[in-house]
Every structure is written in C-alpha cells, then in structure tokens.
Amino acid sequence: MNEGEFAELAAGRALHALSDADERRYADALAVHPEWAAIAEHDAETAALLAEGAPVAEPSAGIREALLAQIAATPQGGDASPPEASPLQQSSSEPSSPELSSPGPEAAPVVPGRRWSRKLFALAASIVLVVGLGITAAIVLPQLAPPASVVALEKIEGAADAQQATVELDTGGHATAHWSASVGSAVLVTDGLDALDEDQTYQLWLVRGEEPLPAGVFETDAGAATALLDGAMHEGDVIAVTIEQAGGSPTGLPTTDPIIAIPTA
Amino acid sequence: MLVEMVIDGVDVPEDGSAGDLVADLLVSVAHGDQSAFAELYDLLSSRVFGLILRVLVNRAQSEEVLQEVFLEIWQSAGRFAPNKGQGRTWVLTIAHRRAVDRVRASQSSSDRDVRAGIRDAGVAHDSVAEQAELSIEGERVVTALKTLPEPQREAIVLSYYGGYSQSEIAVLIGAPLGTVKTRMRDGLSRLRNEMGVNA
C-alpha cells in the first residue's frame, strides 16, 4: 500500500465509514508504517470538528447521577472497548474473518434481499433525518431528497401485507422484489446485474395473467438498482425484467425472455 | 439561507479551547478522579449528546449511547495520550464511533425500530430545528462545508452525520465505491485546509 491509498483509508476511518475489511487493511498498514499515524491523527481531528456542526442538546438530568454512581463501582483500565484514538489496538480485538462485512450473529444463510431492505430502510431513515434537521441541514445538504423508489419501498414495508421474494441470477447477481397489494406498488432491488451496452436497458414488467404491462426501465450502477415499478401492482402479478433496446421496448411488449421473474401470488 | 440563521446567545466556548482543559481532566480521570469525571461530563455532555442525537435521531437510544461513551471514557482514559492529540477530539471520536456502531447494530436487529425512527424523526426534529443554534465553531464548520464541491460535501455529510458506510453511500448516490472513497479523502483534506487544522 502506498501513502495515497492509506490517506484514503484514513479519511474513511476518521468518518467511521470503512467496511470491516478496510478497517483491517487500515490497521495492518499502520502497523507496518507507524510514520503514517500523523495522517490518521489529522483526519481524526478534522472529523471531530464536524461534531461542532451538530446542535448541542441536553440529555436527561438523571443520566449524570446514574453515571457518577456507575463509575464509582466500575474499575478502570478493564474491559473497556478499545479506545478510538488508539487504532493499533483495535486489530487485536477483532477476530479475523476476511470475507464480507457484517458477519454478525444472524442465522446463516443471510438472504441478500433481507439485508438490502434493511440497508435501504436505514438509508431512508437517515435521509428523513437530514431533511428534518432544518437550518443546518438546509445549508449543508440542499439537494438530497430520498429517491421515489426508496420512499415507495418504505411504504410497502410499512404495510401489513408487505411481502418479498429473492431470486438468484445465473450470472451471480440477485434481485429482490418487495410488494404490497394494499399499497398497490412493487419495488425491485437488484445487485450484481450485468452491465449493458449503451443501446440496451433493463425493462420492468407486471405480468397480469398472460398480459405483460410495461412498468418502466431502469439503469444499474455497478449492477445495483432500486427500481419502483410504474403502474398499479395487482395481487398475483408476476414481476419481470427483460433486456430491451434503449428507451424500452418500442412495441410495448417484451422482445426477449425475462432474466428475472418473481410471482407475487 | 444564512440570512435565516438567527444568531443570538451564541456560546463562547468555555470548554478548553484555550489550553486543553479536556486533556487535563482526562489525565485526572485516568487516575481515578471522580470529581474530574463529573466536571468533564458537565463540560461536554451536551456537545456529545447533540452529536449522538444527530446521528441516531432516537432520544432514548442516544441517551444509552451517551452513557456508554462516558463509561468508556472512565474506563479507558488511561489510554489517552495528551502528547498525541486533543482531549476534545478524543472524546468526540469515541462518541461518534459509538453512535455509528449503534446505528448499524439497530438496523440489523430490527427494521421496526428504524421505521419507527423515521416517523419520530419527522416530528421530533421540526421542533429541534427551530431552536438549533450553533456555536461559533459550529458556524465555521457549516461555512467550511459549504465551500466543498457538492459531491465531496455529500459524501462527508452522509457518513459523518448520517452514519452511512462508504458502500452504503455508493448505493445511495449511485456512484462507484472507489469514487466515494476518493471524494471523502479530498473533501476531508479540503475541509482541513478551510478549518485551518495543521497538516
């Protein structure tokens, strides 16, 4: 690793935004190059200044008493989590599991769609937070509104009859459909879809009985997309995706076999 | 937008901007000084709590994290090295880390809480925003953030205040992961220059 790569890791770490794998790369690099610690310290200092951009807030008065009682009975230097400002100590406390981030205690196997939806909810939650923050947020982040598909996804998942189904693609990617008949909409979340040529696009369909209804086209970024299907979704529709020419099928009917088909019945 | 910001009763930091009072207190805390700990809490609890609340939104959870943060400070103050950094930075770094950890843990344990949080956020923050006042330092940060190119600012704001990881941000804004990493690095160095942190 060169110093430039390390600087990138250090910035991500100062903002606490690294994946577990990158955390380990960071710790390993610092162990080999202790002279780079200064880079990390400057970044941590700069990031801490961002804290001042959040309004102060008064915690409940009882917390002070509770803490003072607690520390009186708590030995120091014991099992506290590794302190933030000592990055070198962090690595020893983390078991090395070189695969994906967040192995977590969840039961295996993790359904990718489930994890995606969680992430999307978290994303949606924080977007609302940013919008709701008023003055500061308005200055800091004037343009960030939640995409319609994320809003729709939240609405679907909030419905009592929310359902989802995930399919694995032959190409290694996967797609999860989320729908609610009572809300009457469906959202498709994909990951690992193949990149298409410029003159091609992915097109969504709601297949009702024998009849495919065009439900919009979507683009992927590095295989990922969150797409809201146009039109009202009915119970029993099949959610399908085909590859069509750019702009969507000119005839309004699929011209290729679906690469994804998820029944909602 | 700046015009709308009513600046009255601005706090003049009495919190160790001159000299490093926080660092001195941390050294005392490391030696088991409980009154120094109380003083540290009085000095920084509203700053720390405001940051946690900004990231977590949920007040009850934020208060839990606040307690975790100060408990960690008590237990690990001995690892704070006064020659290697400022006390305030050390405390705020712990607080931010714990807030972000909580965001990620709670989103994997229960969708319901998060969705409830969405609704709470809409209500709770309307009232907070009206009274939100920033310290002089806070104003400087906001001003400095405004000087960043939008993509860099977006990456920094989403990660620091939103608690998103780099890969989540990549999905959210529809950019390759490598781009997000680069934007963060460039944004942070630019911010450092704007804020006059020595580098």
GROMACS .gro file of C-alpha atoms in nm:
model
  464
    1MET     CA    1   0.000   0.000   0.000
    2ASN     CA    2   0.130   0.345  -0.078
    3GLU     CA    3   0.076   0.658   0.123
    4GLY     CA    4  -0.201   0.779  -0.108
    5GLU     CA    5  -0.404   0.465  -0.058
    6PHE     CA    6  -0.350   0.491   0.313
    7ALA     CA    7  -0.471   0.851   0.311
    8GLU     CA    8  -0.792   0.732   0.152
    9LEU     CA    9  -0.840   0.467   0.420
   10ALA     CA   10  -0.755   0.714   0.695
   11ALA     CA   11  -1.017   0.961   0.576
   12GLY     CA   12  -1.283   0.691   0.560
   13ARG     CA   13  -1.185   0.571   0.902
   14ALA     CA   14  -1.196   0.917   1.057
   15LEU     CA   15  -1.555   0.938   0.936
   16HIS     CA   16  -1.621   0.584   1.063
   17ALA     CA   17  -1.731   0.473   0.722
   18LEU     CA   18  -1.496   0.183   0.645
   19SER     CA   19  -1.605  -0.173   0.588
   20ASP     CA   20  -1.462  -0.434   0.824
   21ALA     CA   21  -1.221  -0.545   0.554
   22ASP     CA   22  -1.094  -0.190   0.503
   23GLU     CA   23  -1.064  -0.145   0.880
   24ARG     CA   24  -0.824  -0.436   0.883
   25ARG     CA   25  -0.629  -0.305   0.585
   26TYR     CA   26  -0.602   0.025   0.768
   27ALA     CA   27  -0.479  -0.134   1.091
   28ASP     CA   28  -0.235  -0.357   0.905
   29ALA     CA   29  -0.093  -0.067   0.710
   30LEU     CA   30  -0.048   0.140   1.022
   31ALA     CA   31   0.132  -0.146   1.192
   32VAL     CA   32   0.379  -0.161   0.903
   33HIS     CA   33   0.407   0.217   0.864
   34PRO     CA   34   0.384   0.379   1.206
   35GLU     CA   35   0.504   0.701   1.042
   36TRP     CA   36   0.163   0.734   0.877
   37ALA     CA   37  -0.007   0.776   1.214
   38ALA     CA   38   0.014   1.153   1.173
   39ILE     CA   39  -0.209   1.135   0.867
   40ALA     CA   40  -0.468   0.948   1.066
   41GLU     CA   41  -0.446   1.191   1.355
   42HIS     CA   42  -0.502   1.494   1.134
   43ASP     CA   43  -0.802   1.328   0.978
   44ALA     CA   44  -0.945   1.236   1.316
   45GLU     CA   45  -0.902   1.596   1.429
   46THR     CA   46  -1.075   1.730   1.122
   47ALA     CA   47  -1.360   1.482   1.155
   48ALA     CA   48  -1.408   1.572   1.520
   49LEU     CA   49  -1.462   1.933   1.414
   50LEU     CA   50  -1.766   1.814   1.223
   51ALA     CA   51  -1.920   1.730   1.559
   52GLU     CA   52  -1.949   2.103   1.622
   53GLY     CA   53  -2.179   2.126   1.322
   54ALA     CA   54  -2.449   1.937   1.510
   55PRO     CA   55  -2.652   2.146   1.756
   56VAL     CA   56  -2.580   2.071   2.120
   57ALA     CA   57  -2.858   1.900   2.313
   58GLU     CA   58  -2.922   1.849   2.683
   59PRO     CA   59  -2.952   1.488   2.796
   60SER     CA   60  -3.194   1.400   3.077
   61ALA     CA   61  -3.072   1.518   3.414
   62GLY     CA   62  -3.082   1.171   3.568
   63ILE     CA   63  -2.802   1.044   3.348
   64ARG     CA   64  -2.538   1.239   3.534
   65GLU     CA   65  -2.632   1.083   3.867
   66ALA     CA   66  -2.655   0.738   3.715
   67LEU     CA   67  -2.311   0.770   3.559
   68LEU     CA   68  -2.146   0.900   3.873
   69ALA     CA   69  -2.290   0.605   4.066
   70GLN     CA   70  -2.181   0.368   3.794
   71ILE     CA   71  -1.819   0.484   3.773
   72ALA     CA   72  -1.785   0.469   4.148
   73ALA     CA   73  -1.839   0.095   4.113
   74THR     CA   74  -1.651   0.043   3.787
   75PRO     CA   75  -1.281  -0.039   3.781
   76GLN     CA   76  -1.070   0.148   3.531
   77GLY     CA   77  -0.848   0.010   3.259
   78GLY     CA   78  -1.053  -0.305   3.247
   79ASP     CA   79  -1.259  -0.437   2.967
   80ALA     CA   80  -1.348  -0.113   2.802
   81SER     CA   81  -1.377  -0.131   2.429
   82PRO     CA   82  -1.058  -0.040   2.253
   83PRO     CA   83  -1.037   0.336   2.252
   84GLU     CA   84  -1.094   0.509   1.927
   85ALA     CA   85  -0.779   0.712   1.931
   86SER     CA   86  -0.558   0.405   1.950
   87PRO     CA   87  -0.617   0.243   1.619
   88LEU     CA   88  -0.338  -0.005   1.661
   89GLN     CA   89  -0.510  -0.178   1.946
   90GLN     CA   90  -0.826  -0.227   1.752
   91SER     CA   91  -0.700  -0.502   1.532
   92SER     CA   92  -0.623  -0.740   1.813
   93SER     CA   93  -0.978  -0.732   1.943
   94GLU     CA   94  -1.139  -0.817   1.617
   95PRO     CA   95  -1.149  -1.175   1.507
   96SER     CA   96  -1.023  -1.201   1.156
   97SER     CA   97  -1.293  -1.301   0.918
   98PRO     CA   98  -1.172  -1.200   0.581
   99GLU     CA   99  -1.500  -1.224   0.396
  100LEU     CA  100  -1.783  -0.983   0.375
  101SER     CA  101  -1.857  -0.711   0.621
  102SER     CA  102  -2.111  -0.768   0.896
  103PRO     CA  103  -2.098  -1.140   0.954
  104GLY     CA  104  -2.298  -1.069   1.269
  105PRO     CA  105  -2.483  -1.313   1.487
  106GLU     CA  106  -2.767  -1.356   1.243
  107ALA     CA  107  -2.857  -1.706   1.142
  108ALA     CA  108  -2.691  -1.816   0.824
  109PRO     CA  109  -2.756  -1.812   0.539
  110VAL     CA  110  -2.826  -1.447   0.507
  111VAL     CA  111  -3.084  -1.370   0.245
  112PRO     CA  112  -2.932  -1.089   0.044
  113GLY     CA  113  -3.262  -0.922  -0.016
  114ARG     CA  114  -3.327  -0.900   0.352
  115ARG     CA  115  -3.005  -0.726   0.413
  116TRP     CA  116  -3.066  -0.492   0.128
  117SER     CA  117  -3.402  -0.391   0.254
  118ARG     CA  118  -3.256  -0.322   0.594
  119LYS     CA  119  -2.993  -0.105   0.444
  120LEU     CA  120  -3.246   0.078   0.239
  121PHE     CA  121  -3.456   0.146   0.544
  122ALA     CA  122  -3.159   0.277   0.721
  123LEU     CA  123  -3.085   0.495   0.425
  124ALA     CA  124  -3.439   0.620   0.415
  125ALA     CA  125  -3.435   0.685   0.787
  126SER     CA  126  -3.127   0.894   0.773
  127ILE     CA  127  -3.245   1.089   0.474
  128VAL     CA  128  -3.550   1.191   0.667
  129LEU     CA  129  -3.320   1.289   0.946
  130VAL     CA  130  -3.114   1.511   0.724
  131VAL     CA  131  -3.418   1.676   0.574
  132GLY     CA  132  -3.575   1.720   0.915
  133LEU     CA  133  -3.280   1.898   1.063
  134GLY     CA  134  -3.384   2.232   0.929
  135ILE     CA  135  -3.145   2.519   0.912
  136THR     CA  136  -2.814   2.344   0.929
  137ALA     CA  137  -2.917   2.063   0.705
  138ALA     CA  138  -3.065   2.300   0.453
  139ILE     CA  139  -2.734   2.472   0.419
  140VAL     CA  140  -2.526   2.163   0.427
  141LEU     CA  141  -2.731   1.940   0.206
  142PRO     CA  142  -2.968   2.131  -0.014
  143GLN     CA  143  -3.020   1.869  -0.280
  144LEU     CA  144  -3.056   1.537  -0.115
  145ALA     CA  145  -3.410   1.406  -0.131
  146PRO     CA  146  -3.494   1.038  -0.100
  147PRO     CA  147  -3.546   0.871  -0.436
  148ALA     CA  148  -3.908   0.782  -0.512
  149SER     CA  149  -3.819   0.414  -0.508
  150VAL     CA  150  -3.685   0.435  -0.154
  151VAL     CA  151  -3.995   0.620  -0.038
  152ALA     CA  152  -4.214   0.359  -0.206
  153LEU     CA  153  -4.012   0.079  -0.052
  154GLU     CA  154  -4.063   0.222   0.291
  155LYS     CA  155  -4.436   0.249   0.230
  156ILE     CA  156  -4.453  -0.108   0.112
  157GLU     CA  157  -4.259  -0.241   0.407
  158GLY     CA  158  -4.481  -0.044   0.641
  159ALA     CA  159  -4.791  -0.220   0.509
  160ALA     CA  160  -4.941  -0.514   0.695
  161ASP     CA  161  -4.934  -0.727   0.381
  162ALA     CA  162  -4.575  -0.648   0.281
  163GLN     CA  163  -4.405  -0.938   0.107
  164GLN     CA  164  -4.076  -1.000  -0.062
  165ALA     CA  165  -3.902  -1.266  -0.264
  166THR     CA  166  -3.546  -1.300  -0.381
  167VAL     CA  167  -3.413  -1.475  -0.687
  168GLU     CA  168  -3.055  -1.561  -0.766
  169LEU     CA  169  -2.946  -1.497  -1.121
  170ASP     CA  170  -2.738  -1.735  -1.327
  171THR     CA  171  -2.488  -1.454  -1.370
  172GLY     CA  172  -2.429  -1.441  -0.994
  173GLY     CA  173  -2.637  -1.137  -0.911
  174HIS     CA  174  -2.965  -1.133  -0.729
  175ALA     CA  175  -3.289  -0.943  -0.727
  176THR     CA  176  -3.547  -0.894  -0.457
  177ALA     CA  177  -3.899  -0.783  -0.522
  178HIS     CA  178  -4.087  -0.604  -0.245
  179TRP     CA  179  -4.458  -0.556  -0.284
  180SER     CA  180  -4.781  -0.488  -0.105
  181ALA     CA  181  -5.116  -0.543  -0.270
  182SER     CA  182  -5.283  -0.298  -0.034
  183VAL     CA  183  -5.035  -0.024  -0.124
  184GLY     CA  184  -5.057  -0.138  -0.485
  185SER     CA  185  -4.690  -0.097  -0.568
  186ALA     CA  186  -4.377  -0.300  -0.608
  187VAL     CA  187  -4.006  -0.220  -0.588
  188LEU     CA  188  -3.726  -0.429  -0.729
  189VAL     CA  189  -3.385  -0.416  -0.566
  190THR     CA  190  -3.102  -0.566  -0.766
  191ASP     CA  191  -2.737  -0.633  -0.712
  192GLY     CA  192  -2.481  -0.781  -0.943
  193LEU     CA  193  -2.670  -0.736  -1.268
  194ASP     CA  194  -2.454  -0.737  -1.577
  195ALA     CA  195  -2.361  -0.404  -1.726
  196LEU     CA  196  -2.547  -0.348  -2.052
  197ASP     CA  197  -2.436  -0.194  -2.378
  198GLU     CA  198  -2.528   0.167  -2.428
  199ASP     CA  199  -2.808   0.079  -2.666
  200GLN     CA  200  -2.972  -0.154  -2.416
  201THR     CA  201  -3.173  -0.111  -2.099
  202TYR     CA  202  -3.340  -0.321  -1.831
  203GLN     CA  203  -3.716  -0.303  -1.853
  204LEU     CA  204  -3.967  -0.390  -1.582
  205TRP     CA  205  -4.295  -0.566  -1.642
  206LEU     CA  206  -4.602  -0.652  -1.442
  207VAL     CA  207  -4.730  -0.968  -1.600
  208ARG     CA  208  -5.100  -0.996  -1.528
  209GLY     CA  209  -5.233  -1.331  -1.638
  210GLU     CA  210  -5.087  -1.363  -1.984
  211GLU     CA  211  -5.051  -0.993  -2.041
  212PRO     CA  212  -4.719  -0.813  -1.979
  213LEU     CA  213  -4.769  -0.448  -1.881
  214PRO     CA  214  -4.464  -0.225  -1.924
  215ALA     CA  215  -4.356  -0.088  -1.584
  216GLY     CA  216  -4.063   0.133  -1.672
  217VAL     CA  217  -3.693   0.099  -1.743
  218PHE     CA  218  -3.407   0.128  -1.501
  219GLU     CA  219  -3.033   0.168  -1.500
  220THR     CA  220  -2.790  -0.005  -1.275
  221ASP     CA  221  -2.480   0.126  -1.116
  222ALA     CA  222  -2.220  -0.143  -1.075
  223GLY     CA  223  -2.509  -0.389  -1.102
  224ALA     CA  224  -2.716  -0.229  -0.828
  225ALA     CA  225  -3.052  -0.062  -0.866
  226THR     CA  226  -3.362   0.016  -0.667
  227ALA     CA  227  -3.649   0.050  -0.911
  228LEU     CA  228  -4.012   0.134  -0.849
  229LEU     CA  229  -4.243  -0.039  -1.094
  230ASP     CA  230  -4.468   0.204  -1.276
  231GLY     CA  231  -4.838   0.142  -1.260
  232ALA     CA  232  -5.062  -0.022  -1.003
  233MET     CA  233  -4.948  -0.364  -0.895
  234HIS     CA  234  -5.221  -0.627  -0.850
  235GLU     CA  235  -5.208  -0.936  -0.636
  236GLY     CA  236  -5.092  -1.227  -0.847
  237ASP     CA  237  -4.889  -1.017  -1.093
  238VAL     CA  238  -4.554  -1.155  -1.193
  239ILE     CA  239  -4.273  -0.902  -1.161
  240ALA     CA  240  -4.039  -0.949  -1.454
  241VAL     CA  241  -3.733  -0.791  -1.611
  242THR     CA  242  -3.617  -0.815  -1.970
  243ILE     CA  243  -3.331  -0.660  -2.159
  244GLU     CA  244  -3.464  -0.425  -2.425
  245GLN     CA  245  -3.329  -0.163  -2.656
  246ALA     CA  246  -3.251   0.176  -2.501
  247GLY     CA  247  -3.568   0.356  -2.404
  248GLY     CA  248  -3.763   0.034  -2.365
  249SER     CA  249  -3.942  -0.198  -2.599
  250PRO     CA  250  -4.098   0.012  -2.879
  251THR     CA  251  -4.389  -0.227  -2.917
  252GLY     CA  252  -4.486  -0.219  -2.551
  253LEU     CA  253  -4.429  -0.593  -2.534
  254PRO     CA  254  -4.121  -0.781  -2.425
  255THR     CA  255  -3.893  -0.875  -2.712
  256THR     CA  256  -3.664  -1.105  -2.513
  257ASP     CA  257  -3.707  -1.371  -2.248
  258PRO     CA  258  -3.720  -1.240  -1.895
  259ILE     CA  259  -3.398  -1.263  -1.694
  260ILE     CA  260  -3.597  -1.220  -1.373
  261ALA     CA  261  -3.950  -1.335  -1.297
  262ILE     CA  262  -4.094  -1.319  -0.948
  263PRO     CA  263  -4.454  -1.425  -0.889
  264THR     CA  264  -4.643  -1.232  -0.623
  265ALA     CA  265  -4.912  -1.491  -0.563
  266MET     CA  266  -3.011   3.058   0.375
  267LEU     CA  267  -2.762   3.218   0.605
  268VAL     CA  268  -2.992   3.513   0.641
  269GLU     CA  269  -3.242   3.290   0.810
  270MET     CA  270  -3.000   3.190   1.074
  271VAL     CA  271  -3.075   3.391   1.380
  272ILE     CA  272  -2.765   3.409   1.584
  273ASP     CA  273  -2.838   3.512   1.934
  274GLY     CA  274  -2.699   3.383   2.255
  275VAL     CA  275  -2.408   3.230   2.073
  276ASP     CA  276  -2.196   3.022   2.303
  277VAL     CA  277  -1.849   3.138   2.358
  278PRO     CA  278  -1.665   2.815   2.414
  279GLU     CA  279  -1.558   2.784   2.772
  280ASP     CA  280  -1.465   2.430   2.711
  281GLY     CA  281  -1.096   2.429   2.687
  282SER     CA  282  -1.040   2.598   2.355
  283ALA     CA  283  -0.770   2.790   2.531
  284GLY     CA  284  -0.525   2.536   2.664
  285ASP     CA  285  -0.659   2.185   2.669
  286LEU     CA  286  -0.878   2.166   2.975
  287VAL     CA  287  -1.039   1.846   2.849
  288ALA     CA  288  -0.699   1.681   2.821
  289ASP     CA  289  -0.612   1.788   3.177
  290LEU     CA  290  -0.939   1.647   3.303
  291LEU     CA  291  -0.883   1.322   3.115
  292VAL     CA  292  -0.546   1.281   3.280
  293SER     CA  293  -0.711   1.326   3.621
  294VAL     CA  294  -0.989   1.086   3.528
  295ALA     CA  295  -0.725   0.832   3.430
  296HIS     CA  296  -0.604   0.848   3.788
  297GLY     CA  297  -0.949   0.770   3.921
  298ASP     CA  298  -1.056   1.128   3.999
  299GLN     CA  299  -1.435   1.112   4.012
  300SER     CA  300  -1.488   1.484   4.051
  301ALA     CA  301  -1.278   1.543   3.740
  302PHE     CA  302  -1.508   1.299   3.564
  303ALA     CA  303  -1.812   1.496   3.682
  304GLU     CA  304  -1.651   1.817   3.557
  305LEU     CA  305  -1.577   1.655   3.223
  306TYR     CA  306  -1.937   1.541   3.196
  307ASP     CA  307  -2.067   1.889   3.273
  308LEU     CA  308  -1.833   2.037   3.016
  309LEU     CA  309  -1.901   1.804   2.728
  310SER     CA  310  -2.224   1.610   2.781
  311SER     CA  311  -2.446   1.845   2.581
  312ARG     CA  312  -2.192   1.860   2.298
  313VAL     CA  313  -2.153   1.482   2.294
  314PHE     CA  314  -2.527   1.423   2.328
  315GLY     CA  315  -2.607   1.663   2.044
  316LEU     CA  316  -2.372   1.472   1.816
  317ILE     CA  317  -2.513   1.132   1.911
  318LEU     CA  318  -2.868   1.256   1.869
  319ARG     CA  319  -2.787   1.393   1.528
  320VAL     CA  320  -2.665   1.052   1.413
  321LEU     CA  321  -2.915   0.833   1.595
  322VAL     CA  322  -3.227   1.052   1.599
  323ASN     CA  323  -3.390   0.839   1.867
  324ARG     CA  324  -3.355   1.014   2.201
  325ALA     CA  325  -3.380   0.710   2.426
  326GLN     CA  326  -3.113   0.526   2.227
  327SER     CA  327  -2.898   0.838   2.220
  328GLU     CA  328  -2.908   0.860   2.598
  329GLU     CA  329  -2.800   0.497   2.623
  330VAL     CA  330  -2.509   0.565   2.392
  331LEU     CA  331  -2.420   0.877   2.586
  332GLN     CA  332  -2.382   0.664   2.897
  333GLU     CA  333  -2.174   0.409   2.710
  334VAL     CA  334  -1.947   0.685   2.585
  335PHE     CA  335  -1.883   0.832   2.927
  336LEU     CA  336  -1.838   0.490   3.079
  337GLU     CA  337  -1.578   0.414   2.814
  338ILE     CA  338  -1.408   0.744   2.891
  339TRP     CA  339  -1.392   0.646   3.257
  340GLN     CA  340  -1.253   0.304   3.183
  341SER     CA  341  -1.006   0.394   2.913
  342ALA     CA  342  -0.893   0.748   2.996
  343GLY     CA  343  -0.555   0.594   3.075
  344ARG     CA  344  -0.507   0.533   2.705
  345PHE     CA  345  -0.550   0.896   2.616
  346ALA     CA  346  -0.207   1.032   2.533
  347PRO     CA  347  -0.201   1.409   2.586
  348ASN     CA  348   0.101   1.449   2.363
  349LYS     CA  349  -0.074   1.286   2.070
  350GLY     CA  350  -0.393   1.482   2.039
  351GLN     CA  351  -0.655   1.698   2.190
  352GLY     CA  352  -0.884   1.577   2.463
  353ARG     CA  353  -1.193   1.708   2.293
  354THR     CA  354  -1.108   1.523   1.972
  355TRP     CA  355  -1.052   1.204   2.166
  356VAL     CA  356  -1.391   1.226   2.337
  357LEU     CA  357  -1.583   1.323   2.024
  358THR     CA  358  -1.419   1.046   1.825
  359ILE     CA  359  -1.534   0.787   2.079
  360ALA     CA  360  -1.883   0.937   2.077
  361HIS     CA  361  -1.910   0.932   1.700
  362ARG     CA  362  -1.782   0.578   1.675
  363ARG     CA  363  -2.033   0.455   1.930
  364ALA     CA  364  -2.321   0.640   1.766
  365VAL     CA  365  -2.237   0.492   1.427
  366ASP     CA  366  -2.197   0.145   1.576
  367ARG     CA  367  -2.541   0.178   1.730
  368VAL     CA  368  -2.699   0.289   1.405
  369ARG     CA  369  -2.563  -0.017   1.231
  370ALA     CA  370  -2.648  -0.258   1.512
  371SER     CA  371  -3.004  -0.136   1.547
  372GLN     CA  372  -3.068  -0.152   1.176
  373SER     CA  373  -2.971  -0.518   1.171
  374SER     CA  374  -3.167  -0.611   1.482
  375SER     CA  375  -3.499  -0.461   1.399
  376ASP     CA  376  -3.647  -0.298   1.095
  377ARG     CA  377  -3.937  -0.188   1.305
  378ASP     CA  378  -3.736   0.040   1.526
  379VAL     CA  379  -3.581   0.203   1.227
  380ARG     CA  380  -3.914   0.262   1.064
  381ALA     CA  381  -4.048   0.399   1.388
  382GLY     CA  382  -3.743   0.620   1.391
  383ILE     CA  383  -3.835   0.756   1.052
  384ARG     CA  384  -4.165   0.877   1.184
  385ASP     CA  385  -4.019   1.006   1.507
  386ALA     CA  386  -3.755   1.192   1.315
  387GLY     CA  387  -4.010   1.387   1.121
  388VAL     CA  388  -4.182   1.504   1.435
  389ALA     CA  389  -3.901   1.542   1.680
  390HIS     CA  390  -3.675   1.743   1.462
  391ASP     CA  391  -3.917   2.005   1.349
  392SER     CA  392  -3.920   2.147   1.695
  393VAL     CA  393  -3.549   2.099   1.749
  394ALA     CA  394  -3.457   2.270   1.428
  395GLU     CA  395  -3.630   2.590   1.526
  396GLN     CA  396  -3.415   2.629   1.829
  397ALA     CA  397  -3.100   2.491   1.682
  398GLU     CA  398  -2.818   2.725   1.749
  399LEU     CA  399  -2.464   2.656   1.664
  400SER     CA  400  -2.155   2.766   1.843
  401ILE     CA  401  -1.903   2.982   1.663
  402GLU     CA  402  -1.705   2.669   1.589
  403GLY     CA  403  -2.020   2.508   1.455
  404GLU     CA  404  -2.083   2.801   1.225
  405ARG     CA  405  -1.728   2.770   1.097
  406VAL     CA  406  -1.780   2.405   1.017
  407VAL     CA  407  -2.101   2.473   0.829
  408THR     CA  408  -1.937   2.755   0.637
  409ALA     CA  409  -1.637   2.536   0.554
  410LEU     CA  410  -1.861   2.254   0.439
  411LYS     CA  411  -2.034   2.494   0.204
  412THR     CA  412  -1.707   2.561   0.026
  413LEU     CA  413  -1.668   2.195  -0.072
  414PRO     CA  414  -1.781   2.072  -0.411
  415GLU     CA  415  -2.124   1.916  -0.370
  416PRO     CA  416  -2.017   1.552  -0.424
  417GLN     CA  417  -1.748   1.580  -0.157
  418ARG     CA  418  -1.980   1.750   0.088
  419GLU     CA  419  -2.246   1.488   0.025
  420ALA     CA  420  -2.007   1.202   0.099
  421ILE     CA  421  -1.886   1.363   0.421
  422VAL     CA  422  -2.229   1.463   0.546
  423LEU     CA  423  -2.381   1.123   0.477
  424SER     CA  424  -2.104   0.940   0.652
  425TYR     CA  425  -2.047   1.166   0.949
  426TYR     CA  426  -2.398   1.283   1.027
  427GLY     CA  427  -2.590   1.000   0.863
  428GLY     CA  428  -2.374   0.717   0.991
  429TYR     CA  429  -2.351   0.553   0.649
  430SER     CA  430  -2.063   0.334   0.546
  431GLN     CA  431  -1.880   0.402   0.222
  432SER     CA  432  -2.051   0.113   0.049
  433GLU     CA  433  -2.396   0.230   0.161
  434ILE     CA  434  -2.322   0.576   0.029
  435ALA     CA  435  -2.213   0.428  -0.303
  436VAL     CA  436  -2.554   0.261  -0.333
  437LEU     CA  437  -2.743   0.564  -0.216
  438ILE     CA  438  -2.589   0.816  -0.451
  439GLY     CA  439  -2.528   0.573  -0.733
  440ALA     CA  440  -2.151   0.613  -0.758
  441PRO     CA  441  -1.873   0.354  -0.764
  442LEU     CA  442  -1.721   0.275  -0.424
  443GLY     CA  443  -1.380   0.399  -0.531
  444THR     CA  444  -1.528   0.734  -0.621
  445VAL     CA  445  -1.688   0.766  -0.279
  446LYS     CA  446  -1.357   0.688  -0.110
  447THR     CA  447  -1.176   0.949  -0.315
  448ARG     CA  448  -1.441   1.211  -0.252
  449MET     CA  449  -1.416   1.153   0.121
  450ARG     CA  450  -1.041   1.190   0.120
  451ASP     CA  451  -1.044   1.501  -0.096
  452GLY     CA  452  -1.334   1.650   0.096
  453LEU     CA  453  -1.170   1.592   0.430
  454SER     CA  454  -0.837   1.745   0.325
  455ARG     CA  455  -1.014   2.042   0.182
  456LEU     CA  456  -1.212   2.081   0.500
  457ARG     CA  457  -0.890   2.058   0.696
  458ASN     CA  458  -0.744   2.345   0.500
  459GLU     CA  459  -1.060   2.552   0.529
  460MET     CA  460  -1.074   2.499   0.902
  461GLY     CA  461  -0.706   2.564   0.946
  462VAL     CA  462  -0.616   2.237   1.110
  463ASN     CA  463  -0.242   2.199   1.085
  464ALA     CA  464  -0.137   1.933   0.845
   0.00000   0.00000   0.00000
